[in-house]
Amino acid sequence: MPSARDLGLEIGCLPPGPLNAITDVAGVAVGQVTLSKGPVQTGVTAILPHDGSLFREKFPAAVQVLNGFGKSTGFVQVEELGTLETPLLLTNTLSVGTASDALVRYMLEQNPEIGATTGTVNPVVLECNDGAWLNDIRGQHVTADHVEEALAAAPGAFSQGAVGAGTGMSAYGLKGGIGSASRAVSISGQDFTLGTLVLSNMGRLSDLTVKGNHIGPLIAERMKQNNVPAEQGSIIVILASDAPLSDRQLRRLAARAGAGIARTGSHFGSGSGDIALAFSTAQRIPHARPKDALLQFDQLHEDGLDLLFRAVIESTEEAILNSMLYAEPTLGREGRSRTSLAAFPDLLGFS
């Protein structure tokens, strides 16, 4: 299936990174497990900010809850301390507990000091509800083994679309899923990368907008969909950058993800859980306290953030489109199906 750029849809004015993916940020890796058989349409996506011990060497991080109809875990500590100390897991709503338990075990195996000679660990698991249409979510088909497989699958190339946590997701009445994009920026002569990964599961078909063109109603007419359901889906946006940023600045970046989501037509309905999490790989925060208790970090000046704000908006918009274009048509439970956005090339401006 094609990406947005394969179709000539260049979003914004900033250049993408070499892979046009979150893995353009050095050290970031993505691993996935896809469960796709009959009514089981779900999975796990794992994002590893670096290949070392995240517990011993944490990253600055921040969360922005755009609409809080969600069941993710770990946000309270991220909000309080401004750090990330585990990989990030994405899955379906009713598998958050399983994923969290598996992530804790993964961290305990890597760090024998956790809960023994030092504190406990804060697992961060994010979710969207794939049971609204395609997946038998009540079956709770994601197991701890699947989580471990996803964590082990990184690093390496990763697929987009109806894969991993995105297997059973829907977006704008079409097939949603995992999508990614990146942007390269130069600030005062220094080059940085901003990478985005989304789990898209939101929006009404009548609202879908692609590069400013309101094509949702045209698709709805072609598909003979006259009903306009409430927006009750969700989207998770993960932002990574190698720019030196504080947790406060990362929260400012995460807030801009909302503009990228809105450009595709979503209005963050009451029943939607829309969440952005941002982290910086530029500097690591040691778990162990230094002898003098002092930490020193570089930080971009606030006036240097504008290009990164633009990068967040552009890459979020493009990642959403990629999640829908890469997604294969999917048949799920009770014979329900979702069509790919790629099935309408003429409405996208290409035939």
mmCIF file of C-alpha atoms in Angstrom:
data_model
loop_
_atom_site.group_PDB
_atom_site.id
_atom_site.type_symbol
_atom_site.label_atom_id
_atom_site.label_comp_id
_atom_site.label_asym_id
_atom_site.label_seq_id
_atom_site.Cartn_x
_atom_site.Cartn_y
_atom_site.Cartn_z
ATOM 1 C CA MET A 1 0.000 0.000 0.000
ATOM 2 C CA PRO A 2 1.286 3.526 -0.738
ATOM 3 C CA SER A 3 2.389 6.201 1.695
ATOM 4 C CA ALA A 4 1.218 9.795 1.410
ATOM 5 C CA ARG A 5 4.465 10.719 -0.352
ATOM 6 C CA ASP A 6 4.143 7.791 -2.733
ATOM 7 C CA LEU A 7 0.963 9.519 -3.908
ATOM 8 C CA GLY A 8 2.652 12.908 -4.124
ATOM 9 C CA LEU A 9 0.960 14.203 -0.976
ATOM 10 C CA GLU A 10 3.715 16.284 0.581
ATOM 11 C CA ILE A 11 2.479 17.676 3.860
ATOM 12 C CA GLY A 12 3.901 21.031 4.942
ATOM 13 C CA CYS A 13 7.204 22.595 3.984
ATOM 14 C CA LEU A 14 9.816 20.924 6.199
ATOM 15 C CA PRO A 15 11.820 18.008 4.723
ATOM 16 C CA PRO A 16 11.329 14.480 6.095
ATOM 17 C CA GLY A 17 14.152 12.402 7.498
ATOM 18 C CA PRO A 18 15.690 9.560 5.444
ATOM 19 C CA LEU A 19 13.061 7.013 6.527
ATOM 20 C CA ASN A 20 10.252 9.505 7.151
ATOM 21 C CA ALA A 21 9.591 7.661 10.405
ATOM 22 C CA ILE A 22 10.087 8.022 14.142
ATOM 23 C CA THR A 23 13.170 5.799 13.793
ATOM 24 C CA ASP A 24 14.941 8.677 12.036
ATOM 25 C CA VAL A 25 15.652 9.840 15.589
ATOM 26 C CA ALA A 26 18.882 8.004 16.389
ATOM 27 C CA GLY A 27 18.455 5.199 18.897
ATOM 28 C CA VAL A 28 14.675 4.965 18.675
ATOM 29 C CA ALA A 29 13.381 1.511 17.720
ATOM 30 C CA VAL A 30 9.931 0.039 17.105
ATOM 31 C CA GLY A 31 8.836 -3.580 17.498
ATOM 32 C CA GLN A 32 5.400 -5.059 16.811
ATOM 33 C CA VAL A 33 3.276 -8.175 17.082
ATOM 34 C CA THR A 34 0.192 -8.486 14.879
ATOM 35 C CA LEU A 35 -2.751 -10.757 15.715
ATOM 36 C CA SER A 36 -5.001 -10.984 12.669
ATOM 37 C CA LYS A 37 -7.224 -14.012 12.272
ATOM 38 C CA GLY A 38 -10.985 -13.857 11.943
ATOM 39 C CA PRO A 39 -12.521 -11.920 14.842
ATOM 40 C CA VAL A 40 -9.103 -11.390 16.444
ATOM 41 C CA GLN A 41 -7.741 -8.131 15.026
ATOM 42 C CA THR A 42 -5.368 -6.594 17.542
ATOM 43 C CA GLY A 43 -1.713 -6.490 18.619
ATOM 44 C CA VAL A 44 1.112 -4.695 20.381
ATOM 45 C CA THR A 45 3.511 -1.956 19.312
ATOM 46 C CA ALA A 46 6.612 -1.230 21.423
ATOM 47 C CA ILE A 47 8.712 1.931 21.177
ATOM 48 C CA LEU A 48 12.203 1.839 22.687
ATOM 49 C CA PRO A 49 13.890 5.243 23.055
ATOM 50 C CA HIS A 50 17.339 3.621 23.360
ATOM 51 C CA ASP A 51 18.875 0.149 23.605
ATOM 52 C CA GLY A 52 20.248 0.537 27.117
ATOM 53 C CA SER A 53 18.538 0.567 30.506
ATOM 54 C CA LEU A 54 15.851 3.227 30.455
ATOM 55 C CA PHE A 55 15.489 2.811 34.201
ATOM 56 C CA ARG A 56 19.108 3.678 34.911
ATOM 57 C CA GLU A 57 19.276 6.337 32.183
ATOM 58 C CA LYS A 58 15.952 8.092 31.851
ATOM 59 C CA PHE A 59 14.797 10.622 29.255
ATOM 60 C CA PRO A 60 12.962 13.919 29.671
ATOM 61 C CA ALA A 61 9.320 13.384 28.739
ATOM 62 C CA ALA A 62 5.898 14.966 28.961
ATOM 63 C CA VAL A 63 2.269 14.054 28.313
ATOM 64 C CA GLN A 64 -0.461 16.263 26.902
ATOM 65 C CA VAL A 65 -4.008 14.957 27.320
ATOM 66 C CA LEU A 66 -6.085 16.602 24.611
ATOM 67 C CA ASN A 67 -9.199 14.634 25.564
ATOM 68 C CA GLY A 68 -9.061 12.199 28.441
ATOM 69 C CA PHE A 69 -11.504 9.425 27.510
ATOM 70 C CA GLY A 70 -8.745 6.808 27.813
ATOM 71 C CA LYS A 71 -7.296 4.087 30.024
ATOM 72 C CA SER A 72 -3.550 4.547 29.608
ATOM 73 C CA THR A 73 -1.172 4.047 32.545
ATOM 74 C CA GLY A 74 1.933 5.746 33.930
ATOM 75 C CA PHE A 75 1.037 9.365 33.207
ATOM 76 C CA VAL A 76 0.929 10.550 36.824
ATOM 77 C CA GLN A 77 4.649 9.978 37.395
ATOM 78 C CA VAL A 78 5.630 11.282 33.961
ATOM 79 C CA GLU A 79 3.683 14.443 34.733
ATOM 80 C CA GLU A 80 5.247 14.806 38.189
ATOM 81 C CA LEU A 81 8.893 13.951 37.426
ATOM 82 C CA GLY A 82 9.121 14.779 33.723
ATOM 83 C CA THR A 83 10.945 11.551 32.882
ATOM 84 C CA LEU A 84 10.383 8.311 31.006
ATOM 85 C CA GLU A 85 11.939 5.145 32.454
ATOM 86 C CA THR A 86 10.425 2.277 30.432
ATOM 87 C CA PRO A 87 9.724 1.535 26.796
ATOM 88 C CA LEU A 88 6.318 2.695 25.561
ATOM 89 C CA LEU A 89 3.685 0.104 24.753
ATOM 90 C CA LEU A 90 0.613 0.605 22.562
ATOM 91 C CA THR A 91 -2.250 -1.912 22.542
ATOM 92 C CA ASN A 92 -6.029 -2.174 22.875
ATOM 93 C CA THR A 93 -8.014 -0.862 25.823
ATOM 94 C CA LEU A 94 -8.685 -4.142 27.628
ATOM 95 C CA SER A 95 -5.092 -5.358 27.227
ATOM 96 C CA VAL A 96 -3.511 -2.466 29.147
ATOM 97 C CA GLY A 97 -3.259 -4.529 32.345
ATOM 98 C CA THR A 98 -1.612 -7.467 30.593
ATOM 99 C CA ALA A 99 0.826 -5.163 28.803
ATOM 100 C CA SER A 100 1.656 -3.293 31.999
ATOM 101 C CA ASP A 101 2.376 -6.535 33.900
ATOM 102 C CA ALA A 102 4.562 -7.813 31.067
ATOM 103 C CA LEU A 103 6.455 -4.517 30.882
ATOM 104 C CA VAL A 104 7.114 -4.612 34.633
ATOM 105 C CA ARG A 105 8.529 -8.143 34.309
ATOM 106 C CA TYR A 106 10.679 -7.004 31.379
ATOM 107 C CA MET A 107 12.077 -4.172 33.481
ATOM 108 C CA LEU A 108 12.664 -6.424 36.505
ATOM 109 C CA GLU A 109 14.667 -8.838 34.379
ATOM 110 C CA GLN A 110 16.839 -6.009 33.093
ATOM 111 C CA ASN A 111 17.217 -4.223 36.423
ATOM 112 C CA PRO A 112 17.585 -6.482 39.498
ATOM 113 C CA GLU A 113 17.761 -3.422 41.745
ATOM 114 C CA ILE A 114 14.129 -2.425 41.103
ATOM 115 C CA GLY A 115 12.057 -3.019 44.226
ATOM 116 C CA ALA A 116 15.090 -4.356 46.091
ATOM 117 C CA THR A 117 17.775 -1.714 46.573
ATOM 118 C CA THR A 118 15.886 1.126 44.921
ATOM 119 C CA GLY A 119 12.317 2.151 44.091
ATOM 120 C CA THR A 120 9.743 0.571 41.832
ATOM 121 C CA VAL A 121 9.209 1.282 38.136
ATOM 122 C CA ASN A 122 6.609 3.264 36.195
ATOM 123 C CA PRO A 123 5.330 1.299 33.157
ATOM 124 C CA VAL A 124 3.779 3.474 30.450
ATOM 125 C CA VAL A 125 1.111 1.774 28.343
ATOM 126 C CA LEU A 126 -1.155 3.641 25.923
ATOM 127 C CA GLU A 127 -4.294 2.361 24.249
ATOM 128 C CA CYS A 128 -7.124 2.785 21.794
ATOM 129 C CA ASN A 129 -10.349 0.769 21.622
ATOM 130 C CA ASP A 130 -10.286 -1.614 18.658
ATOM 131 C CA GLY A 131 -13.395 -3.425 19.928
ATOM 132 C CA ALA A 132 -15.820 -0.833 18.629
ATOM 133 C CA TRP A 133 -15.852 -2.461 15.183
ATOM 134 C CA LEU A 134 -13.226 -5.029 14.114
ATOM 135 C CA ASN A 135 -11.711 -6.819 17.103
ATOM 136 C CA ASP A 136 -13.133 -9.271 19.627
ATOM 137 C CA ILE A 137 -11.785 -7.150 22.451
ATOM 138 C CA ARG A 138 -13.656 -9.144 25.117
ATOM 139 C CA GLY A 139 -11.478 -12.135 24.278
ATOM 140 C CA GLN A 140 -8.384 -10.327 25.635
ATOM 141 C CA HIS A 141 -6.213 -12.081 23.080
ATOM 142 C CA VAL A 142 -3.019 -10.126 23.794
ATOM 143 C CA THR A 143 -0.750 -12.103 26.124
ATOM 144 C CA ALA A 144 2.450 -11.354 28.004
ATOM 145 C CA ASP A 145 4.312 -13.413 25.402
ATOM 146 C CA HIS A 146 3.063 -11.068 22.666
ATOM 147 C CA VAL A 147 4.336 -8.066 24.610
ATOM 148 C CA GLU A 148 7.739 -9.698 25.058
ATOM 149 C CA GLU A 149 7.856 -10.510 21.330
ATOM 150 C CA ALA A 150 7.111 -6.893 20.423
ATOM 151 C CA LEU A 151 9.850 -5.634 22.740
ATOM 152 C CA ALA A 152 12.307 -8.152 21.297
ATOM 153 C CA ALA A 153 11.377 -7.235 17.704
ATOM 154 C CA ALA A 154 12.984 -3.806 18.058
ATOM 155 C CA PRO A 155 15.284 -2.567 16.600
ATOM 156 C CA GLY A 156 14.704 -3.130 12.921
ATOM 157 C CA ALA A 157 12.463 -1.953 10.138
ATOM 158 C CA PHE A 158 8.808 -1.687 11.090
ATOM 159 C CA SER A 159 5.627 -1.732 9.063
ATOM 160 C CA GLN A 160 2.769 0.740 9.124
ATOM 161 C CA GLY A 161 -0.970 0.448 8.708
ATOM 162 C CA ALA A 162 -2.993 -2.522 10.011
ATOM 163 C CA VAL A 163 -0.150 -3.904 12.107
ATOM 164 C CA GLY A 164 0.762 -4.163 15.777
ATOM 165 C CA ALA A 165 -1.544 -2.172 18.002
ATOM 166 C CA GLY A 166 -3.131 -0.732 14.857
ATOM 167 C CA THR A 167 -4.389 -4.073 13.517
ATOM 168 C CA GLY A 168 -8.024 -3.549 14.515
ATOM 169 C CA MET A 169 -8.209 0.236 14.626
ATOM 170 C CA SER A 170 -10.509 2.443 12.533
ATOM 171 C CA ALA A 171 -10.072 6.073 11.502
ATOM 172 C CA TYR A 172 -12.669 8.294 9.853
ATOM 173 C CA GLY A 173 -14.860 5.261 9.134
ATOM 174 C CA LEU A 174 -11.988 3.674 7.194
ATOM 175 C CA LYS A 175 -9.071 1.486 8.271
ATOM 176 C CA GLY A 176 -6.754 3.176 10.750
ATOM 177 C CA GLY A 177 -3.660 1.919 12.547
ATOM 178 C CA ILE A 178 0.033 2.655 12.952
ATOM 179 C CA GLY A 179 1.512 5.554 10.996
ATOM 180 C CA SER A 180 4.764 7.474 11.184
ATOM 181 C CA ALA A 181 6.568 10.475 9.724
ATOM 182 C CA SER A 182 9.524 12.699 10.554
ATOM 183 C CA ARG A 183 10.904 16.156 9.924
ATOM 184 C CA ALA A 184 14.450 17.520 9.769
ATOM 185 C CA VAL A 185 14.993 21.015 11.154
ATOM 186 C CA SER A 186 17.968 23.324 11.462
ATOM 187 C CA ILE A 187 18.032 25.744 14.394
ATOM 188 C CA SER A 188 20.882 28.242 14.605
ATOM 189 C CA GLY A 189 23.052 26.002 12.463
ATOM 190 C CA GLN A 190 22.319 22.841 14.456
ATOM 191 C CA ASP A 191 20.442 19.953 12.810
ATOM 192 C CA PHE A 192 17.725 18.103 14.692
ATOM 193 C CA THR A 193 15.102 15.479 13.913
ATOM 194 C CA LEU A 194 11.509 15.217 15.097
ATOM 195 C CA GLY A 195 9.832 11.839 14.613
ATOM 196 C CA THR A 196 6.177 10.945 15.123
ATOM 197 C CA LEU A 197 4.285 7.682 15.464
ATOM 198 C CA VAL A 198 0.498 7.548 15.747
ATOM 199 C CA LEU A 199 -2.078 4.951 16.640
ATOM 200 C CA SER A 200 -5.118 6.296 14.779
ATOM 201 C CA ASN A 201 -8.616 5.262 15.807
ATOM 202 C CA MET A 202 -10.639 8.469 15.623
ATOM 203 C CA GLY A 203 -12.789 10.676 13.439
ATOM 204 C CA ARG A 204 -16.004 10.646 11.401
ATOM 205 C CA LEU A 205 -15.882 9.953 7.684
ATOM 206 C CA SER A 206 -17.863 13.092 6.927
ATOM 207 C CA ASP A 207 -15.080 15.163 8.524
ATOM 208 C CA LEU A 208 -12.070 13.592 6.776
ATOM 209 C CA THR A 209 -9.747 16.190 5.252
ATOM 210 C CA VAL A 210 -6.631 15.385 3.227
ATOM 211 C CA LYS A 211 -4.177 18.209 2.636
ATOM 212 C CA GLY A 212 -6.947 20.778 3.017
ATOM 213 C CA ASN A 213 -9.395 18.935 0.760
ATOM 214 C CA HIS A 214 -12.619 17.885 2.462
ATOM 215 C CA ILE A 215 -12.945 14.504 0.760
ATOM 216 C CA GLY A 216 -14.807 12.650 3.510
ATOM 217 C CA PRO A 217 -18.308 13.401 2.170
ATOM 218 C CA LEU A 218 -17.237 12.250 -1.301
ATOM 219 C CA ILE A 219 -16.009 8.936 0.075
ATOM 220 C CA ALA A 220 -19.155 8.589 2.190
ATOM 221 C CA GLU A 221 -21.313 9.119 -0.896
ATOM 222 C CA ARG A 222 -19.350 6.537 -2.856
ATOM 223 C CA MET A 223 -19.606 4.052 0.003
ATOM 224 C CA LYS A 224 -23.296 4.906 0.476
ATOM 225 C CA GLN A 225 -22.754 5.799 4.123
ATOM 226 C CA ASN A 226 -25.421 8.273 5.111
ATOM 227 C CA ASN A 227 -25.316 7.921 8.883
ATOM 228 C CA VAL A 228 -23.014 10.256 10.798
ATOM 229 C CA PRO A 229 -22.047 8.591 14.108
ATOM 230 C CA ALA A 230 -20.571 10.493 17.004
ATOM 231 C CA GLU A 231 -16.789 10.690 17.193
ATOM 232 C CA GLN A 232 -15.942 8.118 19.845
ATOM 233 C CA GLY A 233 -12.534 6.839 18.777
ATOM 234 C CA SER A 234 -9.091 7.811 19.997
ATOM 235 C CA ILE A 235 -5.589 8.635 18.841
ATOM 236 C CA ILE A 236 -2.208 8.234 20.500
ATOM 237 C CA VAL A 237 0.661 10.419 19.242
ATOM 238 C CA ILE A 238 4.248 9.606 20.245
ATOM 239 C CA LEU A 239 6.824 12.326 19.538
ATOM 240 C CA ALA A 240 10.583 11.801 19.701
ATOM 241 C CA SER A 241 13.340 14.343 19.105
ATOM 242 C CA ASP A 242 17.099 14.552 19.448
ATOM 243 C CA ALA A 243 16.840 18.261 20.267
ATOM 244 C CA PRO A 244 17.801 19.185 23.861
ATOM 245 C CA LEU A 245 14.443 19.929 25.459
ATOM 246 C CA SER A 246 13.142 20.131 29.013
ATOM 247 C CA ASP A 247 9.997 18.284 30.060
ATOM 248 C CA ARG A 248 8.163 21.627 30.072
ATOM 249 C CA GLN A 249 9.221 22.290 26.479
ATOM 250 C CA LEU A 250 8.249 18.743 25.512
ATOM 251 C CA ARG A 251 4.776 19.411 26.887
ATOM 252 C CA ARG A 252 4.584 22.425 24.603
ATOM 253 C CA LEU A 253 5.527 20.224 21.640
ATOM 254 C CA ALA A 254 2.957 17.605 22.614
ATOM 255 C CA ALA A 255 0.221 20.239 22.673
ATOM 256 C CA ARG A 256 0.909 21.016 18.992
ATOM 257 C CA ALA A 257 -0.012 17.453 18.032
ATOM 258 C CA GLY A 258 -3.607 18.584 18.386
ATOM 259 C CA ALA A 259 -3.194 20.937 15.439
ATOM 260 C CA GLY A 260 -1.902 18.099 13.263
ATOM 261 C CA ILE A 261 -4.835 15.886 14.259
ATOM 262 C CA ALA A 262 -7.329 18.682 13.571
ATOM 263 C CA ARG A 263 -5.904 19.211 10.080
ATOM 264 C CA THR A 264 -7.208 15.765 9.154
ATOM 265 C CA GLY A 265 -10.694 16.668 10.371
ATOM 266 C CA SER A 266 -11.011 15.406 13.941
ATOM 267 C CA HIS A 267 -12.715 17.642 16.482
ATOM 268 C CA PHE A 268 -11.815 15.573 19.598
ATOM 269 C CA GLY A 269 -15.303 14.281 20.346
ATOM 270 C CA SER A 270 -16.489 13.739 23.898
ATOM 271 C CA GLY A 271 -15.952 9.992 23.674
ATOM 272 C CA SER A 272 -12.482 10.248 22.167
ATOM 273 C CA GLY A 273 -9.216 9.697 24.029
ATOM 274 C CA ASP A 274 -6.620 11.903 22.338
ATOM 275 C CA ILE A 275 -3.185 11.847 23.958
ATOM 276 C CA ALA A 276 0.306 12.960 22.946
ATOM 277 C CA LEU A 277 3.524 11.889 24.670
ATOM 278 C CA ALA A 278 6.836 13.531 23.785
ATOM 279 C CA PHE A 279 10.393 12.648 24.781
ATOM 280 C CA SER A 280 13.890 13.886 23.993
ATOM 281 C CA THR A 281 16.856 11.588 23.400
ATOM 282 C CA ALA A 282 19.430 14.389 23.598
ATOM 283 C CA GLN A 283 20.314 13.874 27.236
ATOM 284 C CA ARG A 284 19.937 11.091 29.767
ATOM 285 C CA ILE A 285 18.980 11.545 33.381
ATOM 286 C CA PRO A 286 20.769 9.091 35.706
ATOM 287 C CA HIS A 287 18.658 7.181 38.188
ATOM 288 C CA ALA A 288 21.502 7.257 40.700
ATOM 289 C CA ARG A 289 22.003 10.575 42.445
ATOM 290 C CA PRO A 290 25.356 12.257 41.665
ATOM 291 C CA LYS A 291 27.646 12.915 44.642
ATOM 292 C CA ASP A 292 27.017 16.650 44.477
ATOM 293 C CA ALA A 293 23.302 16.121 43.687
ATOM 294 C CA LEU A 294 23.663 18.407 40.665
ATOM 295 C CA LEU A 295 22.615 17.767 37.085
ATOM 296 C CA GLN A 296 23.482 20.024 34.181
ATOM 297 C CA PHE A 297 21.665 19.966 30.854
ATOM 298 C CA ASP A 298 21.549 21.890 27.626
ATOM 299 C CA GLN A 299 18.211 23.311 26.580
ATOM 300 C CA LEU A 300 17.011 25.092 23.484
ATOM 301 C CA HIS A 301 15.991 28.684 23.922
ATOM 302 C CA GLU A 302 12.226 29.165 23.720
ATOM 303 C CA ASP A 303 12.651 31.251 20.574
ATOM 304 C CA GLY A 304 14.141 28.200 18.863
ATOM 305 C CA LEU A 305 11.040 26.042 19.317
ATOM 306 C CA ASP A 306 8.909 27.364 16.462
ATOM 307 C CA LEU A 307 10.385 25.040 13.833
ATOM 308 C CA LEU A 308 9.866 22.068 16.122
ATOM 309 C CA PHE A 309 6.249 23.116 16.659
ATOM 310 C CA ARG A 310 5.800 23.142 12.883
ATOM 311 C CA ALA A 311 7.555 19.770 12.642
ATOM 312 C CA VAL A 312 5.126 18.260 15.164
ATOM 313 C CA ILE A 313 2.073 19.532 13.285
ATOM 314 C CA GLU A 314 3.298 18.456 9.851
ATOM 315 C CA SER A 315 4.543 15.027 10.916
ATOM 316 C CA THR A 316 1.417 14.273 12.953
ATOM 317 C CA GLU A 317 -0.828 15.087 9.997
ATOM 318 C CA GLU A 318 1.281 12.974 7.644
ATOM 319 C CA ALA A 319 1.570 10.086 10.097
ATOM 320 C CA ILE A 320 -2.224 9.899 10.351
ATOM 321 C CA LEU A 321 -2.562 9.777 6.571
ATOM 322 C CA ASN A 322 0.156 7.118 6.399
ATOM 323 C CA SER A 323 -1.642 5.022 9.013
ATOM 324 C CA MET A 324 -4.724 4.998 6.762
ATOM 325 C CA LEU A 325 -2.989 4.662 3.390
ATOM 326 C CA TYR A 326 -0.676 1.827 4.423
ATOM 327 C CA ALA A 327 -3.568 -0.065 6.037
ATOM 328 C CA GLU A 328 -4.821 -3.065 4.106
ATOM 329 C CA PRO A 329 -8.604 -3.582 3.940
ATOM 330 C CA THR A 330 -9.513 -5.642 7.001
ATOM 331 C CA LEU A 331 -12.293 -8.137 7.754
ATOM 332 C CA GLY A 332 -12.968 -8.644 11.455
ATOM 333 C CA ARG A 333 -15.581 -9.952 13.841
ATOM 334 C CA GLU A 334 -19.168 -10.556 12.760
ATOM 335 C CA GLY A 335 -18.163 -10.024 9.130
ATOM 336 C CA ARG A 336 -17.419 -6.344 9.724
ATOM 337 C CA SER A 337 -14.854 -4.696 7.483
ATOM 338 C CA ARG A 338 -12.923 -1.492 6.977
ATOM 339 C CA THR A 339 -11.716 -0.122 3.646
ATOM 340 C CA SER A 340 -8.345 1.543 3.128
ATOM 341 C CA LEU A 341 -8.083 5.219 2.244
ATOM 342 C CA ALA A 342 -5.815 4.035 -0.590
ATOM 343 C CA ALA A 343 -8.919 2.658 -2.328
ATOM 344 C CA PHE A 344 -9.844 6.206 -3.418
ATOM 345 C CA PRO A 345 -6.820 7.482 -5.382
ATOM 346 C CA ASP A 346 -8.930 9.718 -7.626
ATOM 347 C CA LEU A 347 -10.406 11.557 -4.647
ATOM 348 C CA LEU A 348 -6.874 12.032 -3.328
ATOM 349 C CA GLY A 349 -5.993 13.701 -6.624
ATOM 350 C CA PHE A 350 -4.467 10.640 -8.313
ATOM 351 C CA SER A 351 -5.952 7.995 -10.594
#
